[in-house]
PDB file of C-alpha atoms in Angstrom:
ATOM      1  CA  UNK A   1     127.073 100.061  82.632  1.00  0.00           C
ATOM      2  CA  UNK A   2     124.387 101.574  84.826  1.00  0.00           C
ATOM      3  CA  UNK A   3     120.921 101.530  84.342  1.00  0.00           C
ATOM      4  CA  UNK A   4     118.978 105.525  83.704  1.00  0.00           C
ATOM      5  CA  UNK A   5     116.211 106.260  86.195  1.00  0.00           C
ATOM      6  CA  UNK A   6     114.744 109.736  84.926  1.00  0.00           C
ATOM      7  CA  UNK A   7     112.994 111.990  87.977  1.00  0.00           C
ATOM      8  CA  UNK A   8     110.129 113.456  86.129  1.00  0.00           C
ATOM      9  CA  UNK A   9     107.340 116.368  87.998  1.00  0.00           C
ATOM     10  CA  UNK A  10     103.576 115.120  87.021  1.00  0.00           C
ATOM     11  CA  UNK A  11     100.243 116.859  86.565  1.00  0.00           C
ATOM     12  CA  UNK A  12     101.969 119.960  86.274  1.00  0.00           C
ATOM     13  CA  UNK A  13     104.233 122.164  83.330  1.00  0.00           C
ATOM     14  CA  UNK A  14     106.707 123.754  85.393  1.00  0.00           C
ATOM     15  CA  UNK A  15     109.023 122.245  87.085  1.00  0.00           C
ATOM     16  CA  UNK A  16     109.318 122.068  91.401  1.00  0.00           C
ATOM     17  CA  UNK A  17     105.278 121.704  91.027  1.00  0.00           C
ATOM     18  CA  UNK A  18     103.066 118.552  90.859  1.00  0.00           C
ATOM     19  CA  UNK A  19     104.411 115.554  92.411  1.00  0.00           C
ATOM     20  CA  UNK A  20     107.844 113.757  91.314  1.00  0.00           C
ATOM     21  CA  UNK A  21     108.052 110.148  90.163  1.00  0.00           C
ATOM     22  CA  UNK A  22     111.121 108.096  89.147  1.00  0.00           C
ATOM     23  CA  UNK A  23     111.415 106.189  86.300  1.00  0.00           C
ATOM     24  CA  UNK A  24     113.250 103.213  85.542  1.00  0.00           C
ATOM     25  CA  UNK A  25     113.178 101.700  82.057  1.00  0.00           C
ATOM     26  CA  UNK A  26     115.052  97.879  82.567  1.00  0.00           C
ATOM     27  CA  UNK A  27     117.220  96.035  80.221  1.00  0.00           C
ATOM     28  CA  UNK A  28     116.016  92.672  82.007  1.00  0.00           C
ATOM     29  CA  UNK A  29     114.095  91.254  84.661  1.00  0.00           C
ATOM     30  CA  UNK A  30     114.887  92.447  88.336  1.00  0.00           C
ATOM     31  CA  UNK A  31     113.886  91.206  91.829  1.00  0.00           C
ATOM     32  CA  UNK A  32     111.022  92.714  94.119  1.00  0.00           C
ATOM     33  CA  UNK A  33     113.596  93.392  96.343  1.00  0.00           C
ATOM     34  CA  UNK A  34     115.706  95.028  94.312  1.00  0.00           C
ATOM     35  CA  UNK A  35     113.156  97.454  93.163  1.00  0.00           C
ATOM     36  CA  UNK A  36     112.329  98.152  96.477  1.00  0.00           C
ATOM     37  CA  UNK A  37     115.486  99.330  97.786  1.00  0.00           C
ATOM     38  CA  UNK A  38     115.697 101.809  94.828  1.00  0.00           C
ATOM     39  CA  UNK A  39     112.437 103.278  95.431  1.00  0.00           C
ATOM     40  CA  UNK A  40     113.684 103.327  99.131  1.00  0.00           C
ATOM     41  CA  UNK A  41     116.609 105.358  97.837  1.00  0.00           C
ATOM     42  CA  UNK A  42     114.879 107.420  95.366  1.00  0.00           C
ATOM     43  CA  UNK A  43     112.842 108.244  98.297  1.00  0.00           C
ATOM     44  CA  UNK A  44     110.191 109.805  95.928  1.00  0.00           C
ATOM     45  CA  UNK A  45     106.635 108.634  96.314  1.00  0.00           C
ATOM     46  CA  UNK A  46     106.729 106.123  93.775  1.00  0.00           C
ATOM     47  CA  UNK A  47     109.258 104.969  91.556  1.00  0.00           C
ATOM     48  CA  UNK A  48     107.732 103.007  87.844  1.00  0.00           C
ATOM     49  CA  UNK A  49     109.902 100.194  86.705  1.00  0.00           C
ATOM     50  CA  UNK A  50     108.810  99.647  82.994  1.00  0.00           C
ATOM     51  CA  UNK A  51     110.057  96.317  81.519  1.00  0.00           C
ATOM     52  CA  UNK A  52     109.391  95.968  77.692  1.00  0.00           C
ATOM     53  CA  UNK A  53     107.436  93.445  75.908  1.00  0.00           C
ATOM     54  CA  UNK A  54     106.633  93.184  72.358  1.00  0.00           C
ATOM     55  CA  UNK A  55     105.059  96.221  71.726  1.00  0.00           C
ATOM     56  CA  UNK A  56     103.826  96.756  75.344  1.00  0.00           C
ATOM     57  CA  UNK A  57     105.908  97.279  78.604  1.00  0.00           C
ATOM     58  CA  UNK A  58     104.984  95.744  82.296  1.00  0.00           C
ATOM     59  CA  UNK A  59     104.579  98.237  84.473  1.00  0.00           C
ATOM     60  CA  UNK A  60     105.152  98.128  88.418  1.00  0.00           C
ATOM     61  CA  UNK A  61     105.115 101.452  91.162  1.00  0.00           C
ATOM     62  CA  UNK A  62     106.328 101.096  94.342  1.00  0.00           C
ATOM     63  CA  UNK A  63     107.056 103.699  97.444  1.00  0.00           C
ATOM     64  CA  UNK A  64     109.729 103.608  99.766  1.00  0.00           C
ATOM     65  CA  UNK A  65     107.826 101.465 101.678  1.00  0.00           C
ATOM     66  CA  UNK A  66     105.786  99.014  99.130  1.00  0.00           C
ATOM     67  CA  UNK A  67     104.499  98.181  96.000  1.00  0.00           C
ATOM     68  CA  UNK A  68     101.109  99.731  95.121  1.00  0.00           C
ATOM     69  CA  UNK A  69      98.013  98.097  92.762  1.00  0.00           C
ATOM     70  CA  UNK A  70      97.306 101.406  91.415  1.00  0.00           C
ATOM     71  CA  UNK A  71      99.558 104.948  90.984  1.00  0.00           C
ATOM     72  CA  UNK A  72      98.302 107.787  88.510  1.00  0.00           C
ATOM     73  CA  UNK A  73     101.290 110.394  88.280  1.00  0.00           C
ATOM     74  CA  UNK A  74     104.077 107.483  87.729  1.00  0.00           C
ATOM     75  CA  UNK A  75     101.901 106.105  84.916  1.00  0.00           C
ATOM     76  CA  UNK A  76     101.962 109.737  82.982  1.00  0.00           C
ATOM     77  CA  UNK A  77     105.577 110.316  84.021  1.00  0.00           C
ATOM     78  CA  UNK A  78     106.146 106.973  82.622  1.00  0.00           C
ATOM     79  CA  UNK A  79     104.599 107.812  78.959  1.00  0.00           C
ATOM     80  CA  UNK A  80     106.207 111.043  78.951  1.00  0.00           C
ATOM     81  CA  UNK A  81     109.641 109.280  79.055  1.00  0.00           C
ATOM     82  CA  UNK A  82     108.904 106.694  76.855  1.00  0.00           C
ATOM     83  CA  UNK A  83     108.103 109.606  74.208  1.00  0.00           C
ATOM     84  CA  UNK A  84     110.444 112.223  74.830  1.00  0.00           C
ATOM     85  CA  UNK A  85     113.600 109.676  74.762  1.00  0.00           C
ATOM     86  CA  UNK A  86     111.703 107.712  71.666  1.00  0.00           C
ATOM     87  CA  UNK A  87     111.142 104.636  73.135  1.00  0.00           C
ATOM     88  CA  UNK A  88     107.242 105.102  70.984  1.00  0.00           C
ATOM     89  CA  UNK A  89     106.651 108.015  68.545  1.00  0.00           C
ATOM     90  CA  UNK A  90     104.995 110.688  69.390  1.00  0.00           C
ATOM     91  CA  UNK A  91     101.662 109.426  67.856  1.00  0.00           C
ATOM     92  CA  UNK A  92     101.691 105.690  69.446  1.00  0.00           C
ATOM     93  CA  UNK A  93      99.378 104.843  71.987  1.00  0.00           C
ATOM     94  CA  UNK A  94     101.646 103.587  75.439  1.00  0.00           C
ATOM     95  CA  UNK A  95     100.755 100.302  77.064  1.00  0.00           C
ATOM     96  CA  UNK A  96     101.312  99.148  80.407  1.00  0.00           C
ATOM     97  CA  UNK A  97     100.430  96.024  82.091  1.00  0.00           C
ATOM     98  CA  UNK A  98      99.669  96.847  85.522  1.00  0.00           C
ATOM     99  CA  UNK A  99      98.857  94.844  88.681  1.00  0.00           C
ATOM    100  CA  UNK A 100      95.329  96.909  87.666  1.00  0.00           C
ATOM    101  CA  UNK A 101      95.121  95.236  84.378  1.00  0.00           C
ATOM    102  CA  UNK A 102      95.857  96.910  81.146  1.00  0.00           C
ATOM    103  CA  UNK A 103      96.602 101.125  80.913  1.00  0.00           C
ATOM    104  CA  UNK A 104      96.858 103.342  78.456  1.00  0.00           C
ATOM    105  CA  UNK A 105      98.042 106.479  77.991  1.00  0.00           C
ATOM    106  CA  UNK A 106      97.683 108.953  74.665  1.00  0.00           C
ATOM    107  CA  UNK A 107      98.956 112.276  73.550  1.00  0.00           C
ATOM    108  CA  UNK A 108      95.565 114.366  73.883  1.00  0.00           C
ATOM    109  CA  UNK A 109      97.824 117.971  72.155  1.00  0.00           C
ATOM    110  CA  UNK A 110     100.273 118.945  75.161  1.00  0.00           C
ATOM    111  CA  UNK A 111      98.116 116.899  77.582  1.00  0.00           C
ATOM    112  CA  UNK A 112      98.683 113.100  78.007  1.00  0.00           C
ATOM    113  CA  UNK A 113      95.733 110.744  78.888  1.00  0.00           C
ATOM    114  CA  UNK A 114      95.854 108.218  80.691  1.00  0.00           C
ATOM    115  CA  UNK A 115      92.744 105.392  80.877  1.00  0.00           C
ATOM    116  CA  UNK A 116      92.522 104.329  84.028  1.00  0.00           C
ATOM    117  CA  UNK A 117      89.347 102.374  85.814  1.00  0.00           C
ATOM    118  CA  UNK A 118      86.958 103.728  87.865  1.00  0.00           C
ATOM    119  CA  UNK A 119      87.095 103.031  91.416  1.00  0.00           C
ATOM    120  CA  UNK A 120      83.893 104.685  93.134  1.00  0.00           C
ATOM    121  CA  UNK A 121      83.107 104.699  96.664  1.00  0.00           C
ATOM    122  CA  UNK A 122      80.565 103.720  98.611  1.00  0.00           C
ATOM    123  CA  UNK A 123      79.120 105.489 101.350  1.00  0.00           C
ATOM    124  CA  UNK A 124      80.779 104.152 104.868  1.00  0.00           C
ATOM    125  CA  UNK A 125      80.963 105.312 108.529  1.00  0.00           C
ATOM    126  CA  UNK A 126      83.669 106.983 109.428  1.00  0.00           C
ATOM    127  CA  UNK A 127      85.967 104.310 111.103  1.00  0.00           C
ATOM    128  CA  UNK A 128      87.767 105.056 114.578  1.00  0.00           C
ATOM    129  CA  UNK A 129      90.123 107.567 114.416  1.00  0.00           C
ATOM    130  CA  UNK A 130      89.448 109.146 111.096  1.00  0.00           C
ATOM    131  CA  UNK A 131      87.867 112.427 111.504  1.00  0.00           C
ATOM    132  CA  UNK A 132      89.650 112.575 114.760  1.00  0.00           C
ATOM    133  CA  UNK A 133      93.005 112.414 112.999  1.00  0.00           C
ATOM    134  CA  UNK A 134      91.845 115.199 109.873  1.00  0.00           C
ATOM    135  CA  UNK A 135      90.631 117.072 113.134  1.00  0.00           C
ATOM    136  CA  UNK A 136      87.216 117.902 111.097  1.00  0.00           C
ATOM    137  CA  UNK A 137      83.443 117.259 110.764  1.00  0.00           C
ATOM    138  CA  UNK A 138      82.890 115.074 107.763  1.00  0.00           C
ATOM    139  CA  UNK A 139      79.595 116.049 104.703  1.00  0.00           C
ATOM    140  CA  UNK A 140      80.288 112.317 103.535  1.00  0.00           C
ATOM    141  CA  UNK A 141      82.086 109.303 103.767  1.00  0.00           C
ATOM    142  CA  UNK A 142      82.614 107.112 101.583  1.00  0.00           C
ATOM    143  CA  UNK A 143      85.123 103.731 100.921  1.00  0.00           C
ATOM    144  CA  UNK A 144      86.334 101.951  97.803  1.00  0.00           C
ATOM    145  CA  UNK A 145      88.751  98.997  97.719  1.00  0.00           C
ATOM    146  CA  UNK A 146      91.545 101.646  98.561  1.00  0.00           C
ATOM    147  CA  UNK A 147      90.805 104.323 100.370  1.00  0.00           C
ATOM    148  CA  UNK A 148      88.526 106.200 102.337  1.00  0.00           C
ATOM    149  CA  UNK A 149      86.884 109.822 100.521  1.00  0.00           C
ATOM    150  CA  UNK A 150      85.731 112.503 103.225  1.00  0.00           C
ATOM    151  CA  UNK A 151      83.841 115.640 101.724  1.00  0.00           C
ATOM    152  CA  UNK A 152      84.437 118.457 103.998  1.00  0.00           C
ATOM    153  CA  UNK A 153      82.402 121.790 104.204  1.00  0.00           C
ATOM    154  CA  UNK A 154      83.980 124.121 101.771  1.00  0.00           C
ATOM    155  CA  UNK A 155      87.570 125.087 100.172  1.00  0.00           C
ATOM    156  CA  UNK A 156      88.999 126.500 103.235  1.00  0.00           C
ATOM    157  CA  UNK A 157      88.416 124.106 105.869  1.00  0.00           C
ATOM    158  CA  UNK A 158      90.089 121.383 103.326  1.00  0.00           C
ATOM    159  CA  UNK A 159      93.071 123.928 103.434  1.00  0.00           C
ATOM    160  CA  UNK A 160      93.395 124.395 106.794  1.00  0.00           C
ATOM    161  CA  UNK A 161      93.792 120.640 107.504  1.00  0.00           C
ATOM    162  CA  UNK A 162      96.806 119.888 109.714  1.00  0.00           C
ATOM    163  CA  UNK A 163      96.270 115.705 110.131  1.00  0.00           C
ATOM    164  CA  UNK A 164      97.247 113.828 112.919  1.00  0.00           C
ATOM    165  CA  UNK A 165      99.659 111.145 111.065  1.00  0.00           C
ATOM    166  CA  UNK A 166      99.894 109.052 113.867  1.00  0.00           C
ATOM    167  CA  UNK A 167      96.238 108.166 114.163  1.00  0.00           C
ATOM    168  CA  UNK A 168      95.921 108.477 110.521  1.00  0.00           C
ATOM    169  CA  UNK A 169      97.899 105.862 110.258  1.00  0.00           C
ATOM    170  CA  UNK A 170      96.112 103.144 111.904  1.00  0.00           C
ATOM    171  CA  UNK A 171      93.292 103.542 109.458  1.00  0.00           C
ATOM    172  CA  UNK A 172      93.098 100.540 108.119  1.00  0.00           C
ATOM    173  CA  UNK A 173      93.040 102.104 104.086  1.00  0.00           C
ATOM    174  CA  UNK A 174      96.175 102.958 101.315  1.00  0.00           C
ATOM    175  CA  UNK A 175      94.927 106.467 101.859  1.00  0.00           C
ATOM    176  CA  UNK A 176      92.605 108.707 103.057  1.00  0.00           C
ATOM    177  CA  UNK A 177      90.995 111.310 100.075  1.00  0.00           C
ATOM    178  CA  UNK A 178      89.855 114.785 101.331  1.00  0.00           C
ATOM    179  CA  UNK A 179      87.352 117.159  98.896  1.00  0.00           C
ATOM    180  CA  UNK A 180      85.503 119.911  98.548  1.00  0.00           C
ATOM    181  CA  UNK A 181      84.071 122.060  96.290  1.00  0.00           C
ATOM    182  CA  UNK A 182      86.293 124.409  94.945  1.00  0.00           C
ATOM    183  CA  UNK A 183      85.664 128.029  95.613  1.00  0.00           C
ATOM    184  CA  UNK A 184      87.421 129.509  92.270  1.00  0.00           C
ATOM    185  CA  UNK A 185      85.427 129.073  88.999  1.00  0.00           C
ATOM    186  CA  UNK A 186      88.584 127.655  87.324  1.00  0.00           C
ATOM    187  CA  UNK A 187      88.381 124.532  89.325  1.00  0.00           C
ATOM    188  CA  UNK A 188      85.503 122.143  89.785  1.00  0.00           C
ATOM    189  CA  UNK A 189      86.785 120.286  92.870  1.00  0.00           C
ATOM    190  CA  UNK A 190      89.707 120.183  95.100  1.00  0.00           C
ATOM    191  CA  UNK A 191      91.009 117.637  96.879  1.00  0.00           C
ATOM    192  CA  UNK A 192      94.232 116.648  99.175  1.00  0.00           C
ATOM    193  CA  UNK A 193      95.494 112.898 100.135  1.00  0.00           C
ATOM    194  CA  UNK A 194      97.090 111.397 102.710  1.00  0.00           C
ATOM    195  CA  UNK A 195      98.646 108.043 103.214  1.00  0.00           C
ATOM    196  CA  UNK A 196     101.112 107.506 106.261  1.00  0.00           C
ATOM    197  CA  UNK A 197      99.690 104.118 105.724  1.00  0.00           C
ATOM    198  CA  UNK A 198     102.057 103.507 102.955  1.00  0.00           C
ATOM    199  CA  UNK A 199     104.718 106.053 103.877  1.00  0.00           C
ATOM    200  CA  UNK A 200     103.253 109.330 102.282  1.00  0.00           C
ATOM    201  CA  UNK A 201     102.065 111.403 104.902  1.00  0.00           C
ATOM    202  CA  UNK A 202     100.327 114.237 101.957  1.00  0.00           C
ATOM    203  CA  UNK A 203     100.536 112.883  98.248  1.00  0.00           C
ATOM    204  CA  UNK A 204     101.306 116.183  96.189  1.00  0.00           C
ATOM    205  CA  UNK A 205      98.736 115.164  93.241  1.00  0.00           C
ATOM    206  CA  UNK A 206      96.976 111.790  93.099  1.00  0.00           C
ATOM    207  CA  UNK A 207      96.466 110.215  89.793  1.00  0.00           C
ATOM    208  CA  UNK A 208      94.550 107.323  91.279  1.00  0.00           C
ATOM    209  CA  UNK A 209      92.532 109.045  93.442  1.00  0.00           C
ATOM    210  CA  UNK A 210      90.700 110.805  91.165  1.00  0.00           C
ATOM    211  CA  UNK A 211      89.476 107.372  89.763  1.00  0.00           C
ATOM    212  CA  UNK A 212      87.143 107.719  92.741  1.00  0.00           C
ATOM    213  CA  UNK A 213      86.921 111.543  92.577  1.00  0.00           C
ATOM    214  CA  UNK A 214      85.876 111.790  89.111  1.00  0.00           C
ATOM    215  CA  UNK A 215      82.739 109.579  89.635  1.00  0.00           C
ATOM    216  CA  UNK A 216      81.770 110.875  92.866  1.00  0.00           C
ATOM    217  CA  UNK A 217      81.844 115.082  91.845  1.00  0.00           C
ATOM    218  CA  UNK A 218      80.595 114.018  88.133  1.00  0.00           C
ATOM    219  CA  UNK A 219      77.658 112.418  90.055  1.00  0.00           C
ATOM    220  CA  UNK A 220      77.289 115.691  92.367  1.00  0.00           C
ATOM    221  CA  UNK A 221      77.606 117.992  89.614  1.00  0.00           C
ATOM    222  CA  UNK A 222      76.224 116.446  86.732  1.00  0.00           C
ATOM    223  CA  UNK A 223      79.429 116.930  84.239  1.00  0.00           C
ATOM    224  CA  UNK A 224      81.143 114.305  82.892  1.00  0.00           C
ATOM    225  CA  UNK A 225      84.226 116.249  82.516  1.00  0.00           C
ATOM    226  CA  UNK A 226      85.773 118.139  85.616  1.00  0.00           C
ATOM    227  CA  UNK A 227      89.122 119.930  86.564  1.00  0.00           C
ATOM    228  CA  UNK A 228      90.089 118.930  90.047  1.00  0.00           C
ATOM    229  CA  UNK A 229      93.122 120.839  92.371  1.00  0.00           C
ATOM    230  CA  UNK A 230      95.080 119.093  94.411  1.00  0.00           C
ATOM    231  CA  UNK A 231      95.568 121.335  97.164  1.00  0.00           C
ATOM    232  CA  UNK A 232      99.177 120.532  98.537  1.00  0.00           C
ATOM    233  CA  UNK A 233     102.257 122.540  98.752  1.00  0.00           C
ATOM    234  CA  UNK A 234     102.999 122.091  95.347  1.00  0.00           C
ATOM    235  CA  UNK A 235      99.576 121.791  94.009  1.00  0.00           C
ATOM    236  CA  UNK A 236      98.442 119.570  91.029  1.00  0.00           C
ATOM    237  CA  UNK A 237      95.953 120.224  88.456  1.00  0.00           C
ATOM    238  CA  UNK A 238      94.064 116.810  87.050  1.00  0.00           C
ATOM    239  CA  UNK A 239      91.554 116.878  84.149  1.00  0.00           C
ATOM    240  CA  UNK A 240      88.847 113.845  84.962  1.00  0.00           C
ATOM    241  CA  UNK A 241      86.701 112.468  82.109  1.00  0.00           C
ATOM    242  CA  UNK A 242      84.171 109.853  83.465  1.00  0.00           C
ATOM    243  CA  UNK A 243      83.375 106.589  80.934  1.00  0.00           C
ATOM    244  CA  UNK A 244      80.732 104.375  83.049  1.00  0.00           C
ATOM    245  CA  UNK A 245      83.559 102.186  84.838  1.00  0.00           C
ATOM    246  CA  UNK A 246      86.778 103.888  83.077  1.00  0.00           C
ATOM    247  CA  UNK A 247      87.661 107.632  83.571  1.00  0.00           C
ATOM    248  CA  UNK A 248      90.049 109.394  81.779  1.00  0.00           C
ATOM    249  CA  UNK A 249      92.662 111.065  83.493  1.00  0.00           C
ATOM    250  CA  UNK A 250      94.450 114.315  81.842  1.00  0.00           C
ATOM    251  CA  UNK A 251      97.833 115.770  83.205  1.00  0.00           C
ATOM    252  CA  UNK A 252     101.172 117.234  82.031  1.00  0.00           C
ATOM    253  CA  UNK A 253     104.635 116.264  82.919  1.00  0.00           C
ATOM    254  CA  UNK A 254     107.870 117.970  82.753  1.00  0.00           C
ATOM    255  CA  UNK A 255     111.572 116.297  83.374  1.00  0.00           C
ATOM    256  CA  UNK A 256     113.516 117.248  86.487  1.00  0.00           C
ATOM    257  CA  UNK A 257     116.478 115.638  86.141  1.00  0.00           C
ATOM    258  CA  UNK A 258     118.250 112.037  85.189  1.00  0.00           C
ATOM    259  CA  UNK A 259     120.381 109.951  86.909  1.00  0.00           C
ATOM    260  CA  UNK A 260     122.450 106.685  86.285  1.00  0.00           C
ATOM    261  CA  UNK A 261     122.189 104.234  88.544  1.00  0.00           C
ATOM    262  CA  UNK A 262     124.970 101.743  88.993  1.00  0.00           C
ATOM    263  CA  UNK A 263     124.464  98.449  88.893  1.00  0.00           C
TER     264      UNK A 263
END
């Protein structure tokens, strides 16, 4: 009997949009290794393995590459499975212990919310290499435990990016977060990410990085609650709530496809 990993698009209602996670609900305990080479196979950029609990399920994302402390769009992709196969009723709160600590994540009407903690940056210089690989002048820069955050001029010139990945990669950082203001009124900031670091040269829409993009536009702005673009080819949209150290992250999610695995 094989085990069901479930390909689900998040931070986006339409399917082919947002960014695509894998998820893998386990009968039992399995080895780091073992959950590596499926997220090597599923070849997404991450894959959740959810392992339940009690009440609660343990919660782990990894890449093809390696397991990450923090991933946004395979935490909602993971409470819209456990929901729409009825692992929890529609009205029960889903928790995940995380490598972060203790998640949540709540039906909000067709949007699910996810709790998440803050993760704000400070400002930094620019290391080697950085705006030389983005090929761009920099507004800001700024670092948090995890990446790097470079404002750039305006809408447009965050567009127009082409990175080097080669330097990019020898950033010493998960990921590098670029932002701008966001030229339409429907949006409040855009944004695009880039890891080669962890093998994800451009991250379609970044849960976790708008843990540090929340706090830093809310600051700019003065609103505590934002709608951020993520400005890749399949563009993400992100609804950011900021809560002193906690933000609350908003997205939709939308199944692809499912697939047994055999094990």
């Amino acid at each position: 009997m094989g085990l069901r990993i479930t390909h689900v698009d998040a931070f986006t209602e339409r399917r082919f949009r947002g960014i695509a996670a894998g998820v893998c609900i386990l009968a039992g305990a399995r080895s780091d290794t073992w959950m590596q080479n499926v997220a090597r196979e599923m070849n997404l950029s991450e894959t959740a393995f959810l392992l339940k609990h009690g009440d609660e399920y343990n919660l782990r994302w990894f890449t093809p590459t390696v397991e990450v402390d923090l991933c946004g769009h395979a935490t909602l992709a993971s409470a819209h499975v456990l929901w729409e196969e009825g692992h929890l009723k529609q009205g029960e709160q889903a928790l995940f212990h995380t490598r972060s600590g203790l998640l949540t994540a709540s039906r909000v009407g067709d949007w699910i919310e996810l709790d998440f903690p803050a993760t704000p940056v400070e400002p930094a210089s620019p290391p080697e290499g950085l705006l030389q690989a983005l090929g761009t002048a920099s507004e800001y820069v700024g670092r948090n435990q995890f990446d790097y955050l470079v404002e750039v001029d305006a809408e447009s010139t965050l567009r127009k990016l082409i990175p080097n990945f080669t330097l990019l990669k020898s950033v010493s950082a998960r990921g590098v977060i670029v932002t701008s203001r966001s030229s339409s009124a429907e949006y409040d900031f855009v944004s695009r990410f880039f890891a080669p670091a962890v093998g994800i040269d451009e991250d379609p829409a970044t849960g976790s990085s708008h843990c540090s993009l929340g706090p830093y536009w809310s600051s700019k702005l003065d609103k505590k609650e934002l709608i951020g673009y993520q400005a890749s080819a399949r563009g993400g949209v992100i609804r950011v709530r900021v809560r002193g150290g906690r933000v609350a992250l908003g997205g939709k999610a939308v199944t692809v496809m499912q697939a047994e695995l055999l094990v």
